[in-house]
Tab-separated table of C-alpha atoms in Angstrom:
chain	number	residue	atom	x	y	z
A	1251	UNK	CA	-228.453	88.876	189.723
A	1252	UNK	CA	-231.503	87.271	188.388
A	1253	UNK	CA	-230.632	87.845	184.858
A	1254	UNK	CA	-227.171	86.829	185.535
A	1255	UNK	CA	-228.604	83.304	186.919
A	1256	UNK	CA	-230.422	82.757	184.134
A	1257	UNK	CA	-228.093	83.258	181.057
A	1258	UNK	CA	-225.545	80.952	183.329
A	1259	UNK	CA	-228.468	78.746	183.247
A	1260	UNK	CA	-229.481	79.161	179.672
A	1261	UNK	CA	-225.295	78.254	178.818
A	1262	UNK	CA	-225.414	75.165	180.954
A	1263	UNK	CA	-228.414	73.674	178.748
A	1264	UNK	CA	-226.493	74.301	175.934
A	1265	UNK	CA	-223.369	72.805	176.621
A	1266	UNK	CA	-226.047	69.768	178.001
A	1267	UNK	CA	-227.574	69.699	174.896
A	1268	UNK	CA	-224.005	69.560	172.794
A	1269	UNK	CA	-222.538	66.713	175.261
A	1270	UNK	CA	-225.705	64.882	174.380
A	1271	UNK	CA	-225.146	65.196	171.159
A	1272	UNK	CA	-222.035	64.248	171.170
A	1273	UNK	CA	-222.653	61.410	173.279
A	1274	UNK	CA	-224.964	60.472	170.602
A	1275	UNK	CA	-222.215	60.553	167.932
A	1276	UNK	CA	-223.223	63.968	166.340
A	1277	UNK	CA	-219.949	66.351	165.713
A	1278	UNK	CA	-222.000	69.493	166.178
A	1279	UNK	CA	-218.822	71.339	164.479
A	1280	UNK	CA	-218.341	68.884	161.886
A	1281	UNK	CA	-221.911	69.098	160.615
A	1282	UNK	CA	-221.864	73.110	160.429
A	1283	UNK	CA	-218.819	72.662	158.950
A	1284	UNK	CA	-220.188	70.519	156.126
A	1285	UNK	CA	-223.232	72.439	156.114
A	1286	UNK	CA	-221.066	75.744	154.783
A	1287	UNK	CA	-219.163	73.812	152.525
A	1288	UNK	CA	-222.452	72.125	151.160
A	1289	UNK	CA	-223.503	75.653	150.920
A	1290	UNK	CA	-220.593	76.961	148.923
A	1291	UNK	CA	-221.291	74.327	146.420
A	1292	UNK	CA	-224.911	75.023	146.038
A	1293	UNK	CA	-223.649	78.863	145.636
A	1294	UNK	CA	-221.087	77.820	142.421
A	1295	UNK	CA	-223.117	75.212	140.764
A	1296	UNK	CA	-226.259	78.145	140.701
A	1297	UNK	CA	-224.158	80.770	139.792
A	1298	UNK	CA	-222.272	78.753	136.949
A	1299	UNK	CA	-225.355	77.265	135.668
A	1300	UNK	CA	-227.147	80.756	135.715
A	1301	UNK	CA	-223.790	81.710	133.548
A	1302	UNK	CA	-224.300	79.238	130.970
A	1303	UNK	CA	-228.284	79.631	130.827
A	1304	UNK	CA	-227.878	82.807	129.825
A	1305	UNK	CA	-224.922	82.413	127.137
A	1306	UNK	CA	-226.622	79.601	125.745
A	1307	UNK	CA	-230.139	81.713	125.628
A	1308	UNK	CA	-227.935	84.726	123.982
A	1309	UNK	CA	-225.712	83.084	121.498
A	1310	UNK	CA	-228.320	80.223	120.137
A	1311	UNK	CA	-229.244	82.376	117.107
A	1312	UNK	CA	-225.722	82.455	115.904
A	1313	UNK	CA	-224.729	78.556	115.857
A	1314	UNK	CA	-225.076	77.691	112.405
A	1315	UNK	CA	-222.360	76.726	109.697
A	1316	UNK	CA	-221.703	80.469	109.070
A	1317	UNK	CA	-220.147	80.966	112.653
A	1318	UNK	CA	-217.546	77.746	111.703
A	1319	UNK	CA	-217.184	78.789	108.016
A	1320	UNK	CA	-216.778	82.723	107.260
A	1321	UNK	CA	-214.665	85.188	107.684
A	1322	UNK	CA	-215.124	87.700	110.685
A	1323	UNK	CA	-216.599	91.195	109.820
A	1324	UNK	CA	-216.736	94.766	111.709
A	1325	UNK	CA	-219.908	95.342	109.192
A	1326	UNK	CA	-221.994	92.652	109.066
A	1327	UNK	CA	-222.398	90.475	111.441
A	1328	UNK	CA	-225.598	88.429	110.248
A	1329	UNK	CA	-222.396	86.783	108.084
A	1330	UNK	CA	-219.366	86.891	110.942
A	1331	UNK	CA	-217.441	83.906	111.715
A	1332	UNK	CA	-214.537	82.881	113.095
A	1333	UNK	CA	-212.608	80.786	110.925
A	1334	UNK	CA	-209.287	82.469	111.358
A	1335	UNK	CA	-209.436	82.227	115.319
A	1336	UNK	CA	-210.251	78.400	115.408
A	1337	UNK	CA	-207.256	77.802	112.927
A	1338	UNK	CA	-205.101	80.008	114.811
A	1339	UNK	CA	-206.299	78.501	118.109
A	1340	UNK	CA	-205.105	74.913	116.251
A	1341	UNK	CA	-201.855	76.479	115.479
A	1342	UNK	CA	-201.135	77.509	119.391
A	1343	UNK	CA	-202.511	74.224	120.931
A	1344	UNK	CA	-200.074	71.748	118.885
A	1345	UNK	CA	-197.214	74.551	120.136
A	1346	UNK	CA	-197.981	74.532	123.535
A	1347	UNK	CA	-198.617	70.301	123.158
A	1348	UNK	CA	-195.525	69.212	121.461
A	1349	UNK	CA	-193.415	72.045	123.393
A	1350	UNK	CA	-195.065	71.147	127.405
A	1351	UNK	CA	-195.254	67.230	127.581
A	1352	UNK	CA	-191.714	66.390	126.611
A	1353	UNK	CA	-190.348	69.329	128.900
A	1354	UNK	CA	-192.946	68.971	131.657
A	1355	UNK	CA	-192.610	64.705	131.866
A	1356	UNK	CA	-189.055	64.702	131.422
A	1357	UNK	CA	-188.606	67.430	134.199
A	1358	UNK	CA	-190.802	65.718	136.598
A	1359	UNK	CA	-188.901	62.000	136.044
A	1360	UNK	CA	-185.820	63.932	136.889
A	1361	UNK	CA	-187.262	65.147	139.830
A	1362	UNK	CA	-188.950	62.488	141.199
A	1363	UNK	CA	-186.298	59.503	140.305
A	1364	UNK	CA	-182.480	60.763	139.598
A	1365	UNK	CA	-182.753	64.048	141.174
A	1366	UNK	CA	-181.188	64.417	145.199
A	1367	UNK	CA	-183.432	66.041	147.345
A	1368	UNK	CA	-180.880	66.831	149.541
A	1369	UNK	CA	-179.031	69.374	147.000
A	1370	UNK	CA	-180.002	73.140	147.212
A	1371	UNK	CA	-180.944	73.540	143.900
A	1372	UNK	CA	-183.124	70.585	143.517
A	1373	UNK	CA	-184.744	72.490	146.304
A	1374	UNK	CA	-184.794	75.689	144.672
A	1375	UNK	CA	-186.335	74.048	141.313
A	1376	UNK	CA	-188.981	72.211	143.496
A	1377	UNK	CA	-189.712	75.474	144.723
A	1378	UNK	CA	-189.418	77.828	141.755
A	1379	UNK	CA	-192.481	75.075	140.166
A	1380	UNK	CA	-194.373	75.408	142.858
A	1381	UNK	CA	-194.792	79.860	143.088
A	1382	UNK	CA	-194.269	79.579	139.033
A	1383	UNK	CA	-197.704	77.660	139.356
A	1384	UNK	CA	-199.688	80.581	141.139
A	1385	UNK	CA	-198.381	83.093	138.974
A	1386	UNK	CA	-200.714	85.583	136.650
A	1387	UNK	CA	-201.111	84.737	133.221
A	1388	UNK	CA	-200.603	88.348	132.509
A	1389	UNK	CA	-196.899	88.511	133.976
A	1390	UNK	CA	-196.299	85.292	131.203
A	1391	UNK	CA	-197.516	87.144	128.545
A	1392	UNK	CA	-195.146	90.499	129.826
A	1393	UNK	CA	-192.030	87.777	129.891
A	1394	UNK	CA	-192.938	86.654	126.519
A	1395	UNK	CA	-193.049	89.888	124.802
A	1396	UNK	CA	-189.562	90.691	126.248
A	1397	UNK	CA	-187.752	87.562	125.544
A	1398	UNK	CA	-190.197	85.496	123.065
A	1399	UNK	CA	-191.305	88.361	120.420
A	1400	UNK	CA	-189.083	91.349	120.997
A	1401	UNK	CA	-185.982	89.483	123.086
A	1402	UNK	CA	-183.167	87.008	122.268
A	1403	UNK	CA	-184.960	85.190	120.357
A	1404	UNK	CA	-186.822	87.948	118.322
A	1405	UNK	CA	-189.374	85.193	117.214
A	1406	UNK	CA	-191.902	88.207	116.315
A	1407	UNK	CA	-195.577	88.176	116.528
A	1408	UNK	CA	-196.250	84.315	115.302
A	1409	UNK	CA	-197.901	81.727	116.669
A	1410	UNK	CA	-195.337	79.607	117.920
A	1411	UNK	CA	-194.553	82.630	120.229
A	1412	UNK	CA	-197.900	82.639	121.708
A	1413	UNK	CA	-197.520	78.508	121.852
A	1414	UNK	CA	-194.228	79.442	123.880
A	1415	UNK	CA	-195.920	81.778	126.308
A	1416	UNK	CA	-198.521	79.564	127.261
A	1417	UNK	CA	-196.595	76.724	127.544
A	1418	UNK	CA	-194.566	78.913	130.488
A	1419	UNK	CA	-197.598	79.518	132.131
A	1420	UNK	CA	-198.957	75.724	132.306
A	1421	UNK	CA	-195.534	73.864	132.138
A	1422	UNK	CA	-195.710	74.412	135.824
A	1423	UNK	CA	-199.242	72.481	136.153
A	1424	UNK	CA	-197.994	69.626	133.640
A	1425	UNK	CA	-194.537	68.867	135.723
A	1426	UNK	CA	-196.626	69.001	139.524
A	1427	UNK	CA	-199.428	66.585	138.169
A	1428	UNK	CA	-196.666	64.441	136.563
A	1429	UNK	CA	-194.999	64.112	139.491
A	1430	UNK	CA	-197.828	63.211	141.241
A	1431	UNK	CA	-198.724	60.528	138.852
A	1432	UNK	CA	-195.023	59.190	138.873
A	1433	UNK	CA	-195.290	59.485	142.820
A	1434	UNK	CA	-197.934	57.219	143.464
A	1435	UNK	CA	-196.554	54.397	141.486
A	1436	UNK	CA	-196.000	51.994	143.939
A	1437	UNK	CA	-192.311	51.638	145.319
A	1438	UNK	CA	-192.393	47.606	145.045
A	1439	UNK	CA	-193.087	48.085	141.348
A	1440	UNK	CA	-189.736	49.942	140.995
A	1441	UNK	CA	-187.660	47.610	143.525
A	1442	UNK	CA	-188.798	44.246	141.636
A	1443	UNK	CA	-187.667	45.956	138.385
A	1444	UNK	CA	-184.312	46.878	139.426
A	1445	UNK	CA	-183.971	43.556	141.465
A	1446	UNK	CA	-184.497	41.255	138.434
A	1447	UNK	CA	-181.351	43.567	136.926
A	1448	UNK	CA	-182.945	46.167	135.013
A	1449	UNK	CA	-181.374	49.811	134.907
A	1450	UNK	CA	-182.759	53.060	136.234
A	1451	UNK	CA	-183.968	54.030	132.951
A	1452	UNK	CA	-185.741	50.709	131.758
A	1453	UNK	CA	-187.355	50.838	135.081
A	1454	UNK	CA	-188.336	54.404	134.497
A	1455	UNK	CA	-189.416	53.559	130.802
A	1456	UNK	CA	-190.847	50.520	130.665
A	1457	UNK	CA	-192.549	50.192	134.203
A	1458	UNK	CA	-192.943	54.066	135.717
A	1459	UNK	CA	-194.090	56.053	132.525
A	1460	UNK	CA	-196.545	53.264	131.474
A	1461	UNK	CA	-198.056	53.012	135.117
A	1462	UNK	CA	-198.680	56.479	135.305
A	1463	UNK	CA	-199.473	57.580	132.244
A	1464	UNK	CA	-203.314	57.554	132.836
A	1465	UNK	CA	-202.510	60.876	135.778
A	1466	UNK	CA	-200.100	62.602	133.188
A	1467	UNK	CA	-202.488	62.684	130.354
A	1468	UNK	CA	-205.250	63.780	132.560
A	1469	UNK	CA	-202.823	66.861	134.163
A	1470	UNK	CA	-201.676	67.851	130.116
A	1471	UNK	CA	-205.199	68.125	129.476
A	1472	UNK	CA	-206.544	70.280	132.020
A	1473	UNK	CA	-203.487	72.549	131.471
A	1474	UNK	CA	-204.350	72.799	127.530
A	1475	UNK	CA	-207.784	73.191	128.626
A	1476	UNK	CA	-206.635	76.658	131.109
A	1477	UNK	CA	-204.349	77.223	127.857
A	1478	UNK	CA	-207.066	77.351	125.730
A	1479	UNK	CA	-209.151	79.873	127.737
A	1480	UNK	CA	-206.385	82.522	127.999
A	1481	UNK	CA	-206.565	85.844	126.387
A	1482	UNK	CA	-204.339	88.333	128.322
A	1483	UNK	CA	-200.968	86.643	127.478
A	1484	UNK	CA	-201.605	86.361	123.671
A	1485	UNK	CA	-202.627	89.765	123.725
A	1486	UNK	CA	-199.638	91.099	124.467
A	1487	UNK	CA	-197.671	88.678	121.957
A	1488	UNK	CA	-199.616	89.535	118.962
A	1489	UNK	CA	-203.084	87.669	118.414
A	1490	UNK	CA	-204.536	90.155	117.275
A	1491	UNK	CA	-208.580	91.513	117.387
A	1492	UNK	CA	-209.314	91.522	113.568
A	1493	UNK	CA	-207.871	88.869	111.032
A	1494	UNK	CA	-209.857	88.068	107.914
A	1495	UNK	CA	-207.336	85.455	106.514
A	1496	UNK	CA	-205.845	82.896	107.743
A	1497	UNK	CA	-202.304	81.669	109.678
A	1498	UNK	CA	-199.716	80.921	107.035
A	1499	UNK	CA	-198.157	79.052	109.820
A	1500	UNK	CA	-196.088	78.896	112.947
A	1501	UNK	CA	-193.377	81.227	111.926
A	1502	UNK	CA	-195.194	83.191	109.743
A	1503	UNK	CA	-198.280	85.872	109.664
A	1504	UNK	CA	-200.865	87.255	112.021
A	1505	UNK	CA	-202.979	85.338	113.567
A	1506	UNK	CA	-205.619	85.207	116.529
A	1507	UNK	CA	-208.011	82.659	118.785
A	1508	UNK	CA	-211.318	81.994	119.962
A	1509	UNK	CA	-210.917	83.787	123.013
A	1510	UNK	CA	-209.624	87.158	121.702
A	1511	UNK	CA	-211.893	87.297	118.898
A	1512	UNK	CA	-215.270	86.605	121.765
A	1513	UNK	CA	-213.500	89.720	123.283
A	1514	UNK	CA	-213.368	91.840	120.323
A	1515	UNK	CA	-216.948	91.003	119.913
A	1516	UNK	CA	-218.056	91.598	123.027
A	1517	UNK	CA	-216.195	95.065	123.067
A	1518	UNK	CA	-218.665	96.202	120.252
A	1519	UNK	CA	-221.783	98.305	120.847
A	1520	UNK	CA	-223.816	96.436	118.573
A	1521	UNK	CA	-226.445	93.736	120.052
A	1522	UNK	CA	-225.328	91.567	116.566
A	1523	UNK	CA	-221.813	91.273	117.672
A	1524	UNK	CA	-222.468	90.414	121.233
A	1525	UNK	CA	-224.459	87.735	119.792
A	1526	UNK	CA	-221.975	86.260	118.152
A	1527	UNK	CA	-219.807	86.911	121.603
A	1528	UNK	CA	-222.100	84.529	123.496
A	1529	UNK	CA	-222.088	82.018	120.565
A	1530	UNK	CA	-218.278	81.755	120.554
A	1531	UNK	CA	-218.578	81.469	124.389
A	1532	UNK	CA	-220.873	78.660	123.809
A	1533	UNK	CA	-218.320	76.801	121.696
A	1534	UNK	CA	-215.314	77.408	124.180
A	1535	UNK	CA	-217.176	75.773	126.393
A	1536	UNK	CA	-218.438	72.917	124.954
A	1537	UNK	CA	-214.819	72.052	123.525
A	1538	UNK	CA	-214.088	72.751	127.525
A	1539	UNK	CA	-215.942	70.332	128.575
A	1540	UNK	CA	-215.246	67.654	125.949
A	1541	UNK	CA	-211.044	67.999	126.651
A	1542	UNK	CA	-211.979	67.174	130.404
A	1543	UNK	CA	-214.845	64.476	129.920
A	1544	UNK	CA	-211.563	63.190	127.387
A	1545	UNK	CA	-209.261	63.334	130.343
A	1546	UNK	CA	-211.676	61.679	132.893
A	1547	UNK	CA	-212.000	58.834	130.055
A	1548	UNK	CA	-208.248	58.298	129.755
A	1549	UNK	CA	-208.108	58.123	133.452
A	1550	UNK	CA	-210.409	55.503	134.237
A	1551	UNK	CA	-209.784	53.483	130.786
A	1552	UNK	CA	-205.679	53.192	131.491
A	1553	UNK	CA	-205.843	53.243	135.440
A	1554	UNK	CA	-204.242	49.870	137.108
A	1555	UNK	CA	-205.293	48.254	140.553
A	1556	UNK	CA	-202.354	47.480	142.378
């Protein structure tokens, strides 16, 4: 009974001491709450910056002109370089740039200003964007091998088939962040257009695109930016582990990218080639981080006050 008195006792100070608090304008729960989320910051940033410190410290050796210039090698890897992978990495990008933004802006203007929301399969669009957005690359790359390279439209193993796959896999990123952008133009902007006579489309041309152009260029980018960093997919559509010339062209020839020629490296036993691994990893990176300190330019240089 004695012990019993005194835990009751021990509980009443400490829902005292949280009233006070409280009283006091502390949010006992909101702090701890903040506190683990402050916490899981800490844990990234360390753990990404522990990441890079040691790619950097591994792949310094191996930045020089060689690395930009040669030709890669199973051999010799003093020499090594990934020339055809950074053309072939071109070649994909302008695919999956000319192929996404007219499909993904025009799809999310017909969404957001001619389509009914009230129809069933405006619904079942909205919705189909929305699971296609969570999907593995992986399961892209299997749907691109069956209807891209081998399918109806028998492209083969080219580039512009890998440009194709990826562009399914971030179309869904480019139309939900262009919808966004088109979304939070402000409704009085669109009414004062079509009061002083213009039509749907002027107003959507000349008034909607322009206004939100700064948060569709900033939602391509980060999309080419995952595009860029995907391997699985193009596996499976032919960029291939070893190329020693270079891409004839969209339609035409072998080809490969940065990423899948870091993981052939880094497949090898040799210490050399790993190397060279961590000094491709170091480029992907910094070209990372200069097409998103690009899009967080465009943002703030073309955003309006209204």
């Amino acid at each position: 009974m004695r012990q019993s008195g005194r835990t009751r006792i021990a509980v009443d100070a400490a829902r005292v001491d949280t009233t006070s608090l409280q009283r006091r304008g502390i949010d006992v729960k909101g702090e701890l709450f903040r506190a683990v989320l402050l916490l899981c910051i800490v844990v990234a940033v360390v753990m990404l910056a522990t990441l890079l410190v040691y790619v950097t410290i591994a792949g310094w050796p191996r930045l020089d002109s060689n690395l930009f210039t040669q030709m890669p090698s199973t051999r010799d890897p003093e020499t090594s370089g990934f020339l055809p992978a950074i053309v072939g990495t071109i070649y994909v990008m302008v695919g999956v740039l000319v192929t996404t933004v007219p499909i993904g802006v025009s799809a999310a203007v017909y969404l957001e200003e001619y389509a009914d929301p009230d129809k069933w399969y405006n619904r079942l669009i909205e919705i189909n964007i929305q699971n296609l957005a969570a999907v593995p690359s992986i399961v892209f790359g299997i749907l691109g091998l069956a209807f891209i390279v081998r399918g109806p439209w028998g492209l083969g193993f080219v580039a512009f088939a890998g440009s194709l796959t990826l562009m399914m896999m971030v179309l869904p990123t480019v139309i939900i962040a262009s919808r966004e952008a088109i979304r939070g133009v402000p409704s009085t902007l669109r009414q004062a257009s079509l009061g002083l006579g213009a039509t749907r489309w002027q107003t959507v041309s000349r008034q909607i695109l322009p206004v939100s152009l700064p948060g569709i260029l900033t939602g391509t980018i980060l999309a080419m930016s995952r595009a860029i960093g995907e391997t699985a997919p193009l596996l499976l559509v032919g960029a291939t582990t070893f190329v020693r010339f270079l891409p004839e062209g969209f339609f035409e020839g072998a080809y490969s990218v940065i990423t899948v020629q870091i993981f052939q490296w880094a497949m090898r036993p040799q210490d050399e080639f790993r190397t060279l691994a961590a000094a491709g990893s170091i480029v992907l990176v910094v070209l990372l981080l200069l097409m998103n300190s690009v899009a967080i330019w465009l943002r703030n240089k073309y955003s309006r006050a209204y």
